[in-house]
mmCIF file of C-alpha atoms in Angstrom:
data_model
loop_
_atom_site.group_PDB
_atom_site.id
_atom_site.type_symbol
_atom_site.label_atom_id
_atom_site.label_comp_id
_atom_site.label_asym_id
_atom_site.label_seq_id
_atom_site.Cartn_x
_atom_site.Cartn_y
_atom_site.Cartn_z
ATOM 1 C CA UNK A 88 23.493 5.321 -4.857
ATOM 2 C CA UNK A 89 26.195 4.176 -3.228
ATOM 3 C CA UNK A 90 27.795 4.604 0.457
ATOM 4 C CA UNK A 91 29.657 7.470 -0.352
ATOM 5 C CA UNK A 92 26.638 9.403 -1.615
ATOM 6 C CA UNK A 93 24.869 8.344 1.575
ATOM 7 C CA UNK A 94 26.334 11.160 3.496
ATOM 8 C CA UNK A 95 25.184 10.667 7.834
ATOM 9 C CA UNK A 96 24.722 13.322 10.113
ATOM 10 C CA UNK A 97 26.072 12.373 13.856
ATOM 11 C CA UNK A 98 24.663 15.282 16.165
ATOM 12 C CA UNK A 99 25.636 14.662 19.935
ATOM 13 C CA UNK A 100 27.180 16.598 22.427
ATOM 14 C CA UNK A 101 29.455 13.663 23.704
ATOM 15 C CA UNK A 102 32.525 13.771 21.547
ATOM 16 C CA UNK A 103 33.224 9.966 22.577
ATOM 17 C CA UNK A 104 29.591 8.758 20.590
ATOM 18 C CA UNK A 105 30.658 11.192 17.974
ATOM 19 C CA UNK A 106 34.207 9.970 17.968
ATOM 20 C CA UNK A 107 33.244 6.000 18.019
ATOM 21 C CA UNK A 108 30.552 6.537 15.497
ATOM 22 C CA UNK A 109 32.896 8.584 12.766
ATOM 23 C CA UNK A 110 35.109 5.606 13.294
ATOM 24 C CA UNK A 111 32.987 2.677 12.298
ATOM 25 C CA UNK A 112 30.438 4.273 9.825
ATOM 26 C CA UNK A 113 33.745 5.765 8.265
ATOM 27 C CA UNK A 114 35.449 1.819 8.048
ATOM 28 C CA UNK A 115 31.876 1.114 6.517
ATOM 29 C CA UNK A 116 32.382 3.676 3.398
ATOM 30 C CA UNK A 117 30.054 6.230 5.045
ATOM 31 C CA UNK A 118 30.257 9.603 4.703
ATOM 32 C CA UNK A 119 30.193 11.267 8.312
ATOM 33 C CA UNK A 120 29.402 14.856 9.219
ATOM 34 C CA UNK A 121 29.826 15.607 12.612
ATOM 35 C CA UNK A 122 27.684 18.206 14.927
ATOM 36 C CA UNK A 123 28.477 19.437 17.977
ATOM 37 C CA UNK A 124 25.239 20.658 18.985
ATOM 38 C CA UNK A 125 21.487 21.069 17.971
ATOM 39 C CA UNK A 126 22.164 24.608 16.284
ATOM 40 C CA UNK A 127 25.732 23.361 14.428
ATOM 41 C CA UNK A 128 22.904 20.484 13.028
ATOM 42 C CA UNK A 129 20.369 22.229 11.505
ATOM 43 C CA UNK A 130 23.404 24.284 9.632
ATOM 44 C CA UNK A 131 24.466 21.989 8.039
ATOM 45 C CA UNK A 132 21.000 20.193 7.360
ATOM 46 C CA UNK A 133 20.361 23.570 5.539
ATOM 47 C CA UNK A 134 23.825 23.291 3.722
ATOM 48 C CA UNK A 135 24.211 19.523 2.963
ATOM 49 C CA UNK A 136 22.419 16.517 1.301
ATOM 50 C CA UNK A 137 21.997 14.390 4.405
ATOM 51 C CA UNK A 138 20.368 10.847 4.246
ATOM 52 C CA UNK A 139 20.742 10.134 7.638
ATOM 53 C CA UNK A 140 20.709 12.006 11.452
ATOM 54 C CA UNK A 141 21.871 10.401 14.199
ATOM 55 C CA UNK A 142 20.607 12.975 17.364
ATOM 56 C CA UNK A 143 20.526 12.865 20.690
ATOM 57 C CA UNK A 144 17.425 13.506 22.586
ATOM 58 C CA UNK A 145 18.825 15.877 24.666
ATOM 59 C CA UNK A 146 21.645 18.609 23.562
ATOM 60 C CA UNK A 147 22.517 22.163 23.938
ATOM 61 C CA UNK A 148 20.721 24.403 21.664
ATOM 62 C CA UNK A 149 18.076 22.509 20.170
ATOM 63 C CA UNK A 150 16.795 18.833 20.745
ATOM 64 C CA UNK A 151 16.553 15.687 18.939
ATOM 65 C CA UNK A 152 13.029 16.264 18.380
ATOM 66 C CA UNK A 153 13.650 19.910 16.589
ATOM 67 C CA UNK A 154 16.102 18.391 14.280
ATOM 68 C CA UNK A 155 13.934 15.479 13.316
ATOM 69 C CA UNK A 156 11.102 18.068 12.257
ATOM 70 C CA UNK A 157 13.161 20.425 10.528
ATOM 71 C CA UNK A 158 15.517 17.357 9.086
ATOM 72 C CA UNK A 159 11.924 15.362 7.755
ATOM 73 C CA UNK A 160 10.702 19.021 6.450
ATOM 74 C CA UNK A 161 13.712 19.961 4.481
ATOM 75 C CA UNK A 162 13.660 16.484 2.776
ATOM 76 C CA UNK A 163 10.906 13.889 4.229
ATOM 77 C CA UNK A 164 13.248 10.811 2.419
ATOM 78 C CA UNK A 165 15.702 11.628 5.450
ATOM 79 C CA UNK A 166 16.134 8.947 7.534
ATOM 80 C CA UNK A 167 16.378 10.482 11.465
ATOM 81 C CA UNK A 168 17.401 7.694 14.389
ATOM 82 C CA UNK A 169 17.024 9.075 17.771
ATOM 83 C CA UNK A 170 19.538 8.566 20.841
ATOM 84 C CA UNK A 171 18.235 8.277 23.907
ATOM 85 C CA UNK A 172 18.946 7.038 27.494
ATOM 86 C CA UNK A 173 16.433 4.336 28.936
ATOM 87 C CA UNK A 174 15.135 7.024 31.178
ATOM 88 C CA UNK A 175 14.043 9.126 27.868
ATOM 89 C CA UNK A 176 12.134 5.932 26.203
ATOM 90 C CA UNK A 177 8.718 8.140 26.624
ATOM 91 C CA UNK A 178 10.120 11.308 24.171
ATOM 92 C CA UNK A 179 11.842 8.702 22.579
ATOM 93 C CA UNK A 180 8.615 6.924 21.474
ATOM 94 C CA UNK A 181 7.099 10.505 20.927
ATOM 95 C CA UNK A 182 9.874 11.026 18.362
ATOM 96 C CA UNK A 183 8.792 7.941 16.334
ATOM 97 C CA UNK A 184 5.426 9.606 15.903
ATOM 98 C CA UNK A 185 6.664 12.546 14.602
ATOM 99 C CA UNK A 186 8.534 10.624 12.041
ATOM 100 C CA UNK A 187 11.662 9.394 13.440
ATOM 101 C CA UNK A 188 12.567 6.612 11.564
ATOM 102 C CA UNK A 189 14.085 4.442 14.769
ATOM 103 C CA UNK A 190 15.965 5.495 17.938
ATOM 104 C CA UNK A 191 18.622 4.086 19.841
ATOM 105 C CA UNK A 192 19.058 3.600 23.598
ATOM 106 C CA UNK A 193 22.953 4.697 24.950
ATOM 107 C CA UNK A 194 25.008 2.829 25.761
ATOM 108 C CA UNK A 195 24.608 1.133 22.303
ATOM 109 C CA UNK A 196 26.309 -1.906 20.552
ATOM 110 C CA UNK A 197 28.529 -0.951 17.850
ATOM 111 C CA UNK A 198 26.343 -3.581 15.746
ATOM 112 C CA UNK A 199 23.736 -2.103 16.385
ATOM 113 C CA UNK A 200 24.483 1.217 14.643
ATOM 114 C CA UNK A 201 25.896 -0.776 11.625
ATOM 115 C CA UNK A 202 22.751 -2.651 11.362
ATOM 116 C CA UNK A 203 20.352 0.790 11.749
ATOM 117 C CA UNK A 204 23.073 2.753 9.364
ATOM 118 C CA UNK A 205 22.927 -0.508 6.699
ATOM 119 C CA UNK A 206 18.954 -0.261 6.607
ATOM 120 C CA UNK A 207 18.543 2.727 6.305
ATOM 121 C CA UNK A 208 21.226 2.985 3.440
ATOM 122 C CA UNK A 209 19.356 0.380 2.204
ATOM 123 C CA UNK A 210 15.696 1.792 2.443
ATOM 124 C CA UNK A 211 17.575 5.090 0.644
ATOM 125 C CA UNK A 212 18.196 3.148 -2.477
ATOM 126 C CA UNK A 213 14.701 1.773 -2.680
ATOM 127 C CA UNK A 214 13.335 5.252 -1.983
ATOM 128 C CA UNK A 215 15.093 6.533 -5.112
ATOM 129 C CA UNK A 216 14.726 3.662 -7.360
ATOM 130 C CA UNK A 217 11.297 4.192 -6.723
ATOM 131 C CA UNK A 218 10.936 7.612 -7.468
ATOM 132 C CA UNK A 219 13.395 6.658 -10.582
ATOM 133 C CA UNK A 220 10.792 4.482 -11.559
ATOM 134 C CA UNK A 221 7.701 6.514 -10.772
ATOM 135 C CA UNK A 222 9.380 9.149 -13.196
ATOM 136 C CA UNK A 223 9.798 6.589 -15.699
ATOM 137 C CA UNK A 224 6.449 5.446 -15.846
ATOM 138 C CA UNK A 225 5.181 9.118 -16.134
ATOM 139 C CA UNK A 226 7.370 9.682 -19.177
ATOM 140 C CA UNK A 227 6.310 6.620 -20.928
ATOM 141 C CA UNK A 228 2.370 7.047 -20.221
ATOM 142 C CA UNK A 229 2.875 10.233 -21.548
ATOM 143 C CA UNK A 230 4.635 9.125 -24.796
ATOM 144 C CA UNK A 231 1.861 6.746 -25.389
ATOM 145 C CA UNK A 232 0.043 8.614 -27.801
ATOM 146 C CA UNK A 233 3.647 9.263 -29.684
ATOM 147 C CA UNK A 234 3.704 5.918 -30.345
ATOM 148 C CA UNK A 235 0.816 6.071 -32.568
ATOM 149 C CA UNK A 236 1.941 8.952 -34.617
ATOM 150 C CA UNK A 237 5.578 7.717 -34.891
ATOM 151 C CA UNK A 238 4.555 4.610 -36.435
ATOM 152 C CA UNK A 239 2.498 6.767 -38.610
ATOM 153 C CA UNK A 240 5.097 9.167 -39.490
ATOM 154 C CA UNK A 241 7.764 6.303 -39.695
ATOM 155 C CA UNK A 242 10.579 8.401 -37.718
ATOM 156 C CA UNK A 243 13.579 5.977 -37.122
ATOM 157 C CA UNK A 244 14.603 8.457 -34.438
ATOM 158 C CA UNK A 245 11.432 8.399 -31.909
ATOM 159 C CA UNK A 246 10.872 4.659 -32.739
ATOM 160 C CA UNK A 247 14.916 3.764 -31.389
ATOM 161 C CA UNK A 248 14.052 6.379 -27.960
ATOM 162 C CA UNK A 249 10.855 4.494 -27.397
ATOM 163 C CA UNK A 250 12.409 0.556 -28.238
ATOM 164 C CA UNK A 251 15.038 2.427 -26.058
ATOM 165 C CA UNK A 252 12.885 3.058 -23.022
ATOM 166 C CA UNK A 253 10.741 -0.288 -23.642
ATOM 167 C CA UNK A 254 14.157 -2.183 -22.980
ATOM 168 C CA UNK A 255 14.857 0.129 -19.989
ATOM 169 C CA UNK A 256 11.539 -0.634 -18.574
ATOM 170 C CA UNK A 257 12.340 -4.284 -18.991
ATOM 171 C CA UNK A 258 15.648 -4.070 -17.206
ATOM 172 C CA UNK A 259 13.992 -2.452 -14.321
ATOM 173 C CA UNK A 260 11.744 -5.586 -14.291
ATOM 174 C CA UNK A 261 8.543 -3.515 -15.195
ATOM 175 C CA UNK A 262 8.538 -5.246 -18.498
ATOM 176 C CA UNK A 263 8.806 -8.324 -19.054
ATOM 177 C CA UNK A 264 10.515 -9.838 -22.697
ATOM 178 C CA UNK A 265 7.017 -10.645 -24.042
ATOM 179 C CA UNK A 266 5.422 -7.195 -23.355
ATOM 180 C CA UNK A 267 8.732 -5.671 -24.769
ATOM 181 C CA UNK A 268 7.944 -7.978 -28.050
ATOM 182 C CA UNK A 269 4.288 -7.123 -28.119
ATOM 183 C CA UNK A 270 4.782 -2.931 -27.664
ATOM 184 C CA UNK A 271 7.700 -3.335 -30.551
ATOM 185 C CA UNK A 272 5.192 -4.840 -32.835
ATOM 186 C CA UNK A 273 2.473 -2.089 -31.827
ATOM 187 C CA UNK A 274 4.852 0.574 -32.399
ATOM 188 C CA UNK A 275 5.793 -0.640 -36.170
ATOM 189 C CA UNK A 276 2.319 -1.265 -37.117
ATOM 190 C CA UNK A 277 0.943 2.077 -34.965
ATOM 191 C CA UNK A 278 -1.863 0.037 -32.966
#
């Protein structure tokens, strides 16, 4: 994944925040979609792949809290940050137990929403090499019992996909060289 596929939501009502967050997140390689209010949010949560919301508590329409429940139930992966004035800290803290995955008290330091934008791009990529690898570890449990039969059947094709997926395995660091070595020799003598 990379920053342009890391696409961030900004929903406030203050076109400054809006304005001064486009600006940096954009100089970052971020892609930013911008929302005027609660209800222009949740459109385009329905319409877009969104990684990351950055709401206000408080907005026209529909709240922070609204958009982190319908953000984390469209996709739970989605990374929601919470603005909030110092008065708000109490919703704000509710809106961590409902999932939010931090907040962020106005006025704000523009380091501070590089830092919260750069870990959650950052928890994004482990999220789907994770799954990535989850997948990939289904797949080759699965094709465990094809390795007996290939060696059986001698089929140059399924033994190169499964040295294949052995090597992939190892360059995700899930194998190391010596298991690669020892499921090589299993698959040519079918053990």
């Amino acid at each position: 994944m990379t920053k342009k596929d890391f696409k961030v939501l900004i929903a406030d009502n203050d076109r400054l925040i809006q304005d001064v967050m486009r600006s940096l997140l954009s100089k970052e390689g971020y892609v930013v979609v911008l929302a005027s209010d609660g209800v222009d949010a949740l459109k385009i949560l329905k319409t877009e792949n969104i990684s990351l919301v950055i709401a206000a508590l408080k907005m026209s329409g529909v709240n922070g809290i609204e958009i982190l429940k319908y953000a984390l139930r469209i996709n739970p992966d989605t990374a929601v940050v919470i603005l909030t004035t110092f008065v708000n800290l109490e919703s704000t803290l509710e809106a961590v137990k409902e999932g939010a995955y931090d907040y962020l008290t106005k006025p704000f330091k523009a380091e501070e929403i590089a830092f919260l934008v750069e870990k959650a791009y950052k928890r994004s990529i482990l999220i789907n090499e994770n799954k990535e690898l989850l997948q990939y570890l289904r797949d080759t449990y699965q094709d465990m019992e094809v390795i007996k039969t290939t060696a059986q059947s001698n089929n140059p094709e399924i033994t190169l996909g499964m040295i294949e997926r052995m090597e992939r395995l190892k360059t995700l660091n899930v194998l190391t060289s010596q298991d690669v070595e020892i499921l090589k020799e299993r698959l040519v003598k079918g053990v």
